[in-house]
PDB file of C-alpha atoms in Angstrom:
ATOM      1  CA  UNK E   1      -1.176  -7.639  -8.566  1.00 60.00           C
ATOM      2  CA  UNK E   2       1.188  -5.194  -8.181  1.00 75.00           C
ATOM      3  CA  UNK E   3       5.245  -6.855  -7.427  1.00 94.00           C
ATOM      4  CA  UNK E   4       3.685 -10.248  -6.612  1.00 96.00           C
ATOM      5  CA  UNK E   5       6.831 -11.514  -8.210  1.00 97.00           C
ATOM      6  CA  UNK E   6       8.777  -9.700  -6.446  1.00 97.00           C
ATOM      7  CA  UNK E   7       6.924 -10.524  -3.003  1.00 97.00           C
ATOM      8  CA  UNK E   8       7.384 -14.380  -4.120  1.00 98.00           C
ATOM      9  CA  UNK E   9      11.309 -13.830  -4.534  1.00 98.00           C
ATOM     10  CA  UNK E  10      11.927 -12.481  -1.359  1.00 98.00           C
ATOM     11  CA  UNK E  11      10.185 -15.078   0.490  1.00 98.00           C
ATOM     12  CA  UNK E  12      12.120 -17.642  -1.126  1.00 98.00           C
ATOM     13  CA  UNK E  13      15.461 -15.842  -0.269  1.00 98.00           C
ATOM     14  CA  UNK E  14      13.926 -15.506   3.322  1.00 98.00           C
ATOM     15  CA  UNK E  15      13.840 -19.536   3.529  1.00 98.00           C
ATOM     16  CA  UNK E  16      17.578 -19.868   3.205  1.00 98.00           C
ATOM     17  CA  UNK E  17      17.654 -18.763   7.135  1.00 98.00           C
ATOM     18  CA  UNK E  18      15.412 -21.401   7.966  1.00 98.00           C
ATOM     19  CA  UNK E  19      17.042 -24.574   9.890  1.00 98.00           C
ATOM     20  CA  UNK E  20      15.564 -27.811  11.422  1.00 98.00           C
ATOM     21  CA  UNK E  21      14.599 -27.677  15.017  1.00 97.00           C
ATOM     22  CA  UNK E  22      14.104 -23.317  14.675  1.00 98.00           C
ATOM     23  CA  UNK E  23      11.244 -21.867  16.752  1.00 98.00           C
ATOM     24  CA  UNK E  24       9.634 -19.393  13.885  1.00 98.00           C
ATOM     25  CA  UNK E  25       8.082 -15.876  13.958  1.00 98.00           C
ATOM     26  CA  UNK E  26       5.660 -15.761  11.352  1.00 98.00           C
ATOM     27  CA  UNK E  27       4.732 -12.336  10.211  1.00 97.00           C
ATOM     28  CA  UNK E  28       1.537 -10.835   9.052  1.00 96.00           C
ATOM     29  CA  UNK E  29       0.707  -9.561   5.044  1.00 94.00           C
ATOM     30  CA  UNK E  30       0.619 -10.000   1.590  1.00 95.00           C
ATOM     31  CA  UNK E  31       4.405 -10.687   1.659  1.00 97.00           C
ATOM     32  CA  UNK E  32       4.407 -12.881   4.995  1.00 97.00           C
ATOM     33  CA  UNK E  33       1.702 -15.103   3.438  1.00 97.00           C
ATOM     34  CA  UNK E  34       4.124 -16.441   0.885  1.00 98.00           C
ATOM     35  CA  UNK E  35       6.862 -17.401   3.329  1.00 98.00           C
ATOM     36  CA  UNK E  36       4.010 -18.907   5.077  1.00 98.00           C
ATOM     37  CA  UNK E  37       2.951 -20.682   2.526  1.00 98.00           C
ATOM     38  CA  UNK E  38       6.406 -21.467   1.227  1.00 98.00           C
ATOM     39  CA  UNK E  39       7.491 -23.038   4.788  1.00 98.00           C
ATOM     40  CA  UNK E  40       3.958 -25.009   5.011  1.00 98.00           C
ATOM     41  CA  UNK E  41       5.288 -27.158   2.059  1.00 98.00           C
ATOM     42  CA  UNK E  42       8.834 -27.633   4.041  1.00 98.00           C
ATOM     43  CA  UNK E  43       7.266 -28.979   6.849  1.00 98.00           C
ATOM     44  CA  UNK E  44       5.617 -31.058   4.836  1.00 97.00           C
ATOM     45  CA  UNK E  45       8.240 -32.506   3.122  1.00 97.00           C
ATOM     46  CA  UNK E  46       9.798 -33.089   6.933  1.00 97.00           C
ATOM     47  CA  UNK E  47      10.961 -30.317   8.281  1.00 98.00           C
ATOM     48  CA  UNK E  48      10.819 -29.831  11.476  1.00 98.00           C
ATOM     49  CA  UNK E  49       9.917 -25.885  12.968  1.00 98.00           C
ATOM     50  CA  UNK E  50       8.022 -24.754  15.830  1.00 97.00           C
ATOM     51  CA  UNK E  51       5.831 -21.468  14.993  1.00 98.00           C
ATOM     52  CA  UNK E  52       4.318 -18.298  16.511  1.00 98.00           C
ATOM     53  CA  UNK E  53       1.982 -16.516  14.956  1.00 97.00           C
ATOM     54  CA  UNK E  54       2.268 -12.413  14.859  1.00 97.00           C
ATOM     55  CA  UNK E  55      -1.771 -12.416  14.137  1.00 96.00           C
ATOM     56  CA  UNK E  56      -4.911 -13.879  14.128  1.00 96.00           C
ATOM     57  CA  UNK E  57      -5.158 -13.555  10.285  1.00 96.00           C
ATOM     58  CA  UNK E  58      -1.723 -15.560  10.316  1.00 97.00           C
ATOM     59  CA  UNK E  59      -2.934 -18.075  12.703  1.00 97.00           C
ATOM     60  CA  UNK E  60      -5.727 -19.185  10.860  1.00 97.00           C
ATOM     61  CA  UNK E  61      -3.625 -19.461   7.715  1.00 98.00           C
ATOM     62  CA  UNK E  62      -0.563 -21.396   9.387  1.00 98.00           C
ATOM     63  CA  UNK E  63      -3.152 -23.869  10.544  1.00 97.00           C
ATOM     64  CA  UNK E  64      -5.054 -24.327   6.918  1.00 98.00           C
ATOM     65  CA  UNK E  65      -1.561 -25.292   5.681  1.00 98.00           C
ATOM     66  CA  UNK E  66      -0.531 -27.817   9.204  1.00 97.00           C
ATOM     67  CA  UNK E  67       2.037 -25.785  10.231  1.00 98.00           C
ATOM     68  CA  UNK E  68       2.902 -26.156  14.224  1.00 97.00           C
ATOM     69  CA  UNK E  69       1.735 -23.080  16.167  1.00 98.00           C
ATOM     70  CA  UNK E  70       2.588 -22.952  20.103  1.00 96.00           C
ATOM     71  CA  UNK E  71       1.310 -20.281  22.388  1.00 93.00           C
ATOM     72  CA  UNK E  72       3.478 -17.704  23.393  1.00 90.00           C
ATOM     73  CA  UNK E  73       3.887 -18.366  27.091  1.00 91.00           C
ATOM     74  CA  UNK E  74       5.730 -21.837  26.026  1.00 91.00           C
ATOM     75  CA  UNK E  75       8.219 -19.965  23.938  1.00 92.00           C
ATOM     76  CA  UNK E  76      11.598 -19.833  25.838  1.00 90.00           C
ATOM     77  CA  UNK E  77      13.698 -18.431  22.371  1.00 95.00           C
ATOM     78  CA  UNK E  78      12.010 -17.393  19.014  1.00 98.00           C
ATOM     79  CA  UNK E  79      15.387 -18.086  16.786  1.00 98.00           C
ATOM     80  CA  UNK E  80      14.066 -16.189  13.810  1.00 98.00           C
ATOM     81  CA  UNK E  81      10.949 -13.772  12.640  1.00 98.00           C
ATOM     82  CA  UNK E  82      10.497 -13.730   8.681  1.00 98.00           C
ATOM     83  CA  UNK E  83       7.897 -10.465   8.537  1.00 98.00           C
ATOM     84  CA  UNK E  84       6.821  -8.128   5.797  1.00 97.00           C
ATOM     85  CA  UNK E  85       6.969  -3.846   6.380  1.00 98.00           C
ATOM     86  CA  UNK E  86       4.954  -1.160   5.122  1.00 98.00           C
ATOM     87  CA  UNK E  87       8.157   1.360   3.965  1.00 98.00           C
ATOM     88  CA  UNK E  88      12.222   0.258   4.798  1.00 98.00           C
ATOM     89  CA  UNK E  89      14.297   3.215   5.541  1.00 98.00           C
ATOM     90  CA  UNK E  90      17.909   3.859   5.478  1.00 96.00           C
ATOM     91  CA  UNK E  91      19.760   1.610   8.321  1.00 95.00           C
ATOM     92  CA  UNK E  92      16.438  -0.714   8.481  1.00 97.00           C
ATOM     93  CA  UNK E  93      14.090   1.240  10.124  1.00 98.00           C
ATOM     94  CA  UNK E  94      10.514   0.183   9.383  1.00 98.00           C
ATOM     95  CA  UNK E  95       6.645   1.694   9.062  1.00 98.00           C
ATOM     96  CA  UNK E  96       5.003  -1.379  10.240  1.00 98.00           C
ATOM     97  CA  UNK E  97       1.505  -1.812  10.948  1.00 97.00           C
ATOM     98  CA  UNK E  98      -0.816  -1.234   7.472  1.00 96.00           C
ATOM     99  CA  UNK E  99      -2.409  -4.852   8.766  1.00 94.00           C
ATOM    100  CA  UNK E 100      -3.164  -3.683  12.433  1.00 96.00           C
ATOM    101  CA  UNK E 101      -0.747  -5.855  13.797  1.00 96.00           C
ATOM    102  CA  UNK E 102       2.112  -3.971  14.830  1.00 97.00           C
ATOM    103  CA  UNK E 103       2.021  -4.647  18.389  1.00 97.00           C
ATOM    104  CA  UNK E 104       1.767  -8.697  18.396  1.00 96.00           C
ATOM    105  CA  UNK E 105       4.544  -8.318  15.588  1.00 97.00           C
ATOM    106  CA  UNK E 106       6.944  -5.837  17.419  1.00 98.00           C
ATOM    107  CA  UNK E 107       6.715  -8.323  21.086  1.00 97.00           C
ATOM    108  CA  UNK E 108       7.855 -11.035  18.629  1.00 97.00           C
ATOM    109  CA  UNK E 109      10.075  -9.365  16.896  1.00 97.00           C
ATOM    110  CA  UNK E 110      11.722  -7.699  19.949  1.00 97.00           C
ATOM    111  CA  UNK E 111      11.761 -11.243  21.230  1.00 97.00           C
ATOM    112  CA  UNK E 112      13.740 -12.852  18.250  1.00 98.00           C
ATOM    113  CA  UNK E 113      17.244 -13.850  17.621  1.00 98.00           C
ATOM    114  CA  UNK E 114      17.344 -12.585  14.201  1.00 98.00           C
ATOM    115  CA  UNK E 115      14.619 -10.740  12.189  1.00 98.00           C
ATOM    116  CA  UNK E 116      14.303 -10.902   8.341  1.00 98.00           C
ATOM    117  CA  UNK E 117      12.061  -8.309   7.117  1.00 98.00           C
ATOM    118  CA  UNK E 118      10.571  -9.272   3.223  1.00 98.00           C
ATOM    119  CA  UNK E 119       9.803  -6.591   1.066  1.00 97.00           C
ATOM    120  CA  UNK E 120       9.080  -5.788  -2.502  1.00 97.00           C
ATOM    121  CA  UNK E 121      11.135  -2.369  -4.154  1.00 97.00           C
ATOM    122  CA  UNK E 122       7.810  -0.030  -3.591  1.00 96.00           C
ATOM    123  CA  UNK E 123       8.470  -0.301   0.395  1.00 97.00           C
ATOM    124  CA  UNK E 124      12.265   0.507  -0.046  1.00 97.00           C
ATOM    125  CA  UNK E 125      12.032   4.371   0.595  1.00 98.00           C
ATOM    126  CA  UNK E 126      14.673   7.164   1.194  1.00 97.00           C
ATOM    127  CA  UNK E 127      12.776   8.902   3.654  1.00 98.00           C
ATOM    128  CA  UNK E 128      10.388   7.204   6.367  1.00 98.00           C
ATOM    129  CA  UNK E 129       6.418   8.779   6.104  1.00 98.00           C
ATOM    130  CA  UNK E 130       4.858   8.534   3.164  1.00 97.00           C
ATOM    131  CA  UNK E 131       3.314   5.610   4.527  1.00 98.00           C
ATOM    132  CA  UNK E 132       0.704   7.110   7.417  1.00 98.00           C
ATOM    133  CA  UNK E 133       2.089   6.101  10.765  1.00 98.00           C
ATOM    134  CA  UNK E 134       0.215   3.199  12.533  1.00 98.00           C
ATOM    135  CA  UNK E 135      -0.202   4.287  16.302  1.00 98.00           C
ATOM    136  CA  UNK E 136      -2.126   1.576  18.295  1.00 98.00           C
ATOM    137  CA  UNK E 137      -4.175   3.046  21.308  1.00 98.00           C
ATOM    138  CA  UNK E 138      -6.289   2.309  24.287  1.00 98.00           C
ATOM    139  CA  UNK E 139     -10.340   2.396  23.567  1.00 97.00           C
ATOM    140  CA  UNK E 140     -10.523   4.942  26.459  1.00 97.00           C
ATOM    141  CA  UNK E 141     -10.018   8.397  25.925  1.00 96.00           C
ATOM    142  CA  UNK E 142      -8.576   7.826  22.648  1.00 96.00           C
ATOM    143  CA  UNK E 143      -9.490  11.462  21.038  1.00 96.00           C
ATOM    144  CA  UNK E 144      -7.240  12.933  24.177  1.00 97.00           C
ATOM    145  CA  UNK E 145      -4.848  10.412  23.089  1.00 98.00           C
ATOM    146  CA  UNK E 146      -5.206  11.611  19.433  1.00 98.00           C
ATOM    147  CA  UNK E 147      -4.588  15.295  20.398  1.00 98.00           C
ATOM    148  CA  UNK E 148      -1.361  14.236  22.258  1.00 98.00           C
ATOM    149  CA  UNK E 149      -0.368  12.223  19.620  1.00 98.00           C
ATOM    150  CA  UNK E 150      -0.436  15.497  17.196  1.00 98.00           C
ATOM    151  CA  UNK E 151       1.689  17.231  19.530  1.00 98.00           C
ATOM    152  CA  UNK E 152       4.142  14.959  19.919  1.00 98.00           C
ATOM    153  CA  UNK E 153       4.462  14.509  16.148  1.00 98.00           C
ATOM    154  CA  UNK E 154       4.996  18.357  16.216  1.00 98.00           C
ATOM    155  CA  UNK E 155       7.818  18.250  18.767  1.00 98.00           C
ATOM    156  CA  UNK E 156       9.639  15.840  17.309  1.00 98.00           C
ATOM    157  CA  UNK E 157       9.849  17.464  13.663  1.00 96.00           C
ATOM    158  CA  UNK E 158       7.032  16.121  11.713  1.00 97.00           C
ATOM    159  CA  UNK E 159       5.299  19.296   9.608  1.00 92.00           C
ATOM    160  CA  UNK E 160       1.734  19.694   9.934  1.00 94.00           C
ATOM    161  CA  UNK E 161       0.874  16.150  10.624  1.00 97.00           C
ATOM    162  CA  UNK E 162      -2.419  14.352  10.403  1.00 97.00           C
ATOM    163  CA  UNK E 163      -4.311  11.635  12.015  1.00 98.00           C
ATOM    164  CA  UNK E 164      -7.266   9.782  11.114  1.00 97.00           C
ATOM    165  CA  UNK E 165      -8.752   7.106  13.389  1.00 96.00           C
ATOM    166  CA  UNK E 166      -8.933   3.702  11.469  1.00 96.00           C
ATOM    167  CA  UNK E 167     -12.166   1.625  10.578  1.00 95.00           C
ATOM    168  CA  UNK E 168     -12.721  -2.027   9.639  1.00 91.00           C
ATOM    169  CA  UNK E 169     -12.680  -2.840   6.343  1.00 84.00           C
ATOM    170  CA  UNK E 170     -15.776  -1.718   4.898  1.00 82.00           C
ATOM    171  CA  UNK E 171     -17.415  -0.643   7.504  1.00 82.00           C
ATOM    172  CA  UNK E 172     -18.345   2.262   9.592  1.00 84.00           C
ATOM    173  CA  UNK E 173     -17.231   0.422  12.812  1.00 91.00           C
ATOM    174  CA  UNK E 174     -13.919   1.023  14.645  1.00 94.00           C
ATOM    175  CA  UNK E 175     -11.035  -0.955  13.867  1.00 96.00           C
ATOM    176  CA  UNK E 176     -10.386  -3.573  16.797  1.00 96.00           C
ATOM    177  CA  UNK E 177      -6.574  -5.042  17.084  1.00 96.00           C
ATOM    178  CA  UNK E 178      -6.268  -8.601  18.471  1.00 94.00           C
ATOM    179  CA  UNK E 179      -5.351  -6.768  21.579  1.00 95.00           C
ATOM    180  CA  UNK E 180      -8.460  -4.934  21.459  1.00 96.00           C
ATOM    181  CA  UNK E 181      -7.520  -1.606  21.170  1.00 97.00           C
ATOM    182  CA  UNK E 182      -8.040   1.460  17.975  1.00 97.00           C
ATOM    183  CA  UNK E 183      -5.378   2.570  15.667  1.00 98.00           C
ATOM    184  CA  UNK E 184      -4.821   6.147  14.852  1.00 98.00           C
ATOM    185  CA  UNK E 185      -2.808   6.634  11.234  1.00 98.00           C
ATOM    186  CA  UNK E 186      -0.842   9.211  11.525  1.00 98.00           C
ATOM    187  CA  UNK E 187      -0.324  10.797   8.181  1.00 98.00           C
ATOM    188  CA  UNK E 188       3.298  12.649   8.513  1.00 98.00           C
ATOM    189  CA  UNK E 189       4.459  13.142   4.550  1.00 97.00           C
ATOM    190  CA  UNK E 190       7.805  12.725   6.144  1.00 97.00           C
ATOM    191  CA  UNK E 191       9.650  11.924   9.462  1.00 98.00           C
ATOM    192  CA  UNK E 192      13.225  13.122   9.494  1.00 96.00           C
ATOM    193  CA  UNK E 193      14.554  11.779  12.610  1.00 97.00           C
ATOM    194  CA  UNK E 194      12.381   8.735  13.674  1.00 98.00           C
ATOM    195  CA  UNK E 195      14.620   7.810  16.791  1.00 98.00           C
ATOM    196  CA  UNK E 196      13.246  10.975  18.179  1.00 98.00           C
ATOM    197  CA  UNK E 197       9.848  10.419  16.905  1.00 98.00           C
ATOM    198  CA  UNK E 198      10.049   7.094  18.409  1.00 98.00           C
ATOM    199  CA  UNK E 199      11.104   8.908  21.483  1.00 98.00           C
ATOM    200  CA  UNK E 200       7.997  11.139  21.364  1.00 98.00           C
ATOM    201  CA  UNK E 201       4.514   9.080  20.818  1.00 98.00           C
ATOM    202  CA  UNK E 202       6.055   6.376  23.651  1.00 97.00           C
ATOM    203  CA  UNK E 203       5.873   8.777  26.359  1.00 97.00           C
ATOM    204  CA  UNK E 204       2.500  10.040  24.835  1.00 98.00           C
ATOM    205  CA  UNK E 205      -0.385   8.146  28.190  1.00 97.00           C
ATOM    206  CA  UNK E 206      -2.938   6.046  26.078  1.00 98.00           C
ATOM    207  CA  UNK E 207      -0.363   4.883  23.298  1.00 98.00           C
ATOM    208  CA  UNK E 208       0.148   1.076  23.537  1.00 98.00           C
ATOM    209  CA  UNK E 209       2.828   0.640  20.564  1.00 98.00           C
ATOM    210  CA  UNK E 210       4.027   2.717  17.450  1.00 98.00           C
ATOM    211  CA  UNK E 211       4.574   0.939  14.214  1.00 98.00           C
ATOM    212  CA  UNK E 212       8.259   3.058  14.175  1.00 98.00           C
ATOM    213  CA  UNK E 213      10.418  -0.297  14.248  1.00 98.00           C
ATOM    214  CA  UNK E 214      13.848   0.754  15.273  1.00 98.00           C
ATOM    215  CA  UNK E 215      17.065  -1.466  15.655  1.00 97.00           C
ATOM    216  CA  UNK E 216      14.880  -4.667  15.240  1.00 98.00           C
ATOM    217  CA  UNK E 217      15.802  -6.119  11.496  1.00 98.00           C
ATOM    218  CA  UNK E 218      18.821  -7.903  10.876  1.00 97.00           C
ATOM    219  CA  UNK E 219      18.631  -8.511   7.478  1.00 98.00           C
ATOM    220  CA  UNK E 220      16.246  -6.632   4.891  1.00 98.00           C
ATOM    221  CA  UNK E 221      15.538  -8.671   1.376  1.00 98.00           C
ATOM    222  CA  UNK E 222      14.002  -6.898  -1.036  1.00 98.00           C
ATOM    223  CA  UNK E 223      12.613  -9.219  -3.553  1.00 97.00           C
ATOM    224  CA  UNK E 224      13.345  -8.090  -7.593  1.00 97.00           C
ATOM    225  CA  UNK E 225      11.801  -9.733 -10.883  1.00 96.00           C
ATOM    226  CA  UNK E 226      14.791 -12.338 -10.987  1.00 96.00           C
ATOM    227  CA  UNK E 227      16.107 -12.702  -7.212  1.00 96.00           C
ATOM    228  CA  UNK E 228      16.549 -10.625  -4.654  1.00 98.00           C
ATOM    229  CA  UNK E 229      18.790  -8.414  -2.394  1.00 97.00           C
ATOM    230  CA  UNK E 230      19.545  -8.667   0.850  1.00 98.00           C
ATOM    231  CA  UNK E 231      21.110  -6.263   3.211  1.00 97.00           C
ATOM    232  CA  UNK E 232      22.630  -7.088   6.281  1.00 97.00           C
ATOM    233  CA  UNK E 233      22.843  -4.599   9.594  1.00 95.00           C
TER     234      UNK E 233
END
């Protein structure tokens, strides 16, 4: 698969931020999977950490590898979260949610002392928006929410946005997130002012959370064929 080496190198670089005794947030997605696997190897060798997952997918993976998980309600502090991204823009602004885990991902990222984003070079962009922006919405009234989202996107400066209701993989059924909600994928083309767009989206009733992560990533690691580039914010 494309960029597998780069993803592995980004995950390996993130391991340098792991310390004994940490509580660690485990991200979701193909790059985060490499980190969970590498962390599991260190745990098997005696590393003592506790972890909290951002999705059911990651929970299943972590448990299969013997990674110790704790319930969120028992967490007093999250020292480090390592997660991927669908796009990384200037200043470490992110689009996340391609894996439909954006709500839990944002809750855990916001609660963390340090969020490290690991990605491959294809996700490093000058302007966010080529990747459809996921927005998690309540099932009740989602058609009305979609119309209001379109209005909000236009008002925030997005030209001709297009919104699609995400369906489950290889199915005609609507996708249901771990939180019991739906995902509206907003095809924006370009998001010139992510903070402005985020503010407009957050003001739409029915929106549970959007996939713009602003001011959360402290470190971005972009894997290369031979190592990784580390950017601090």
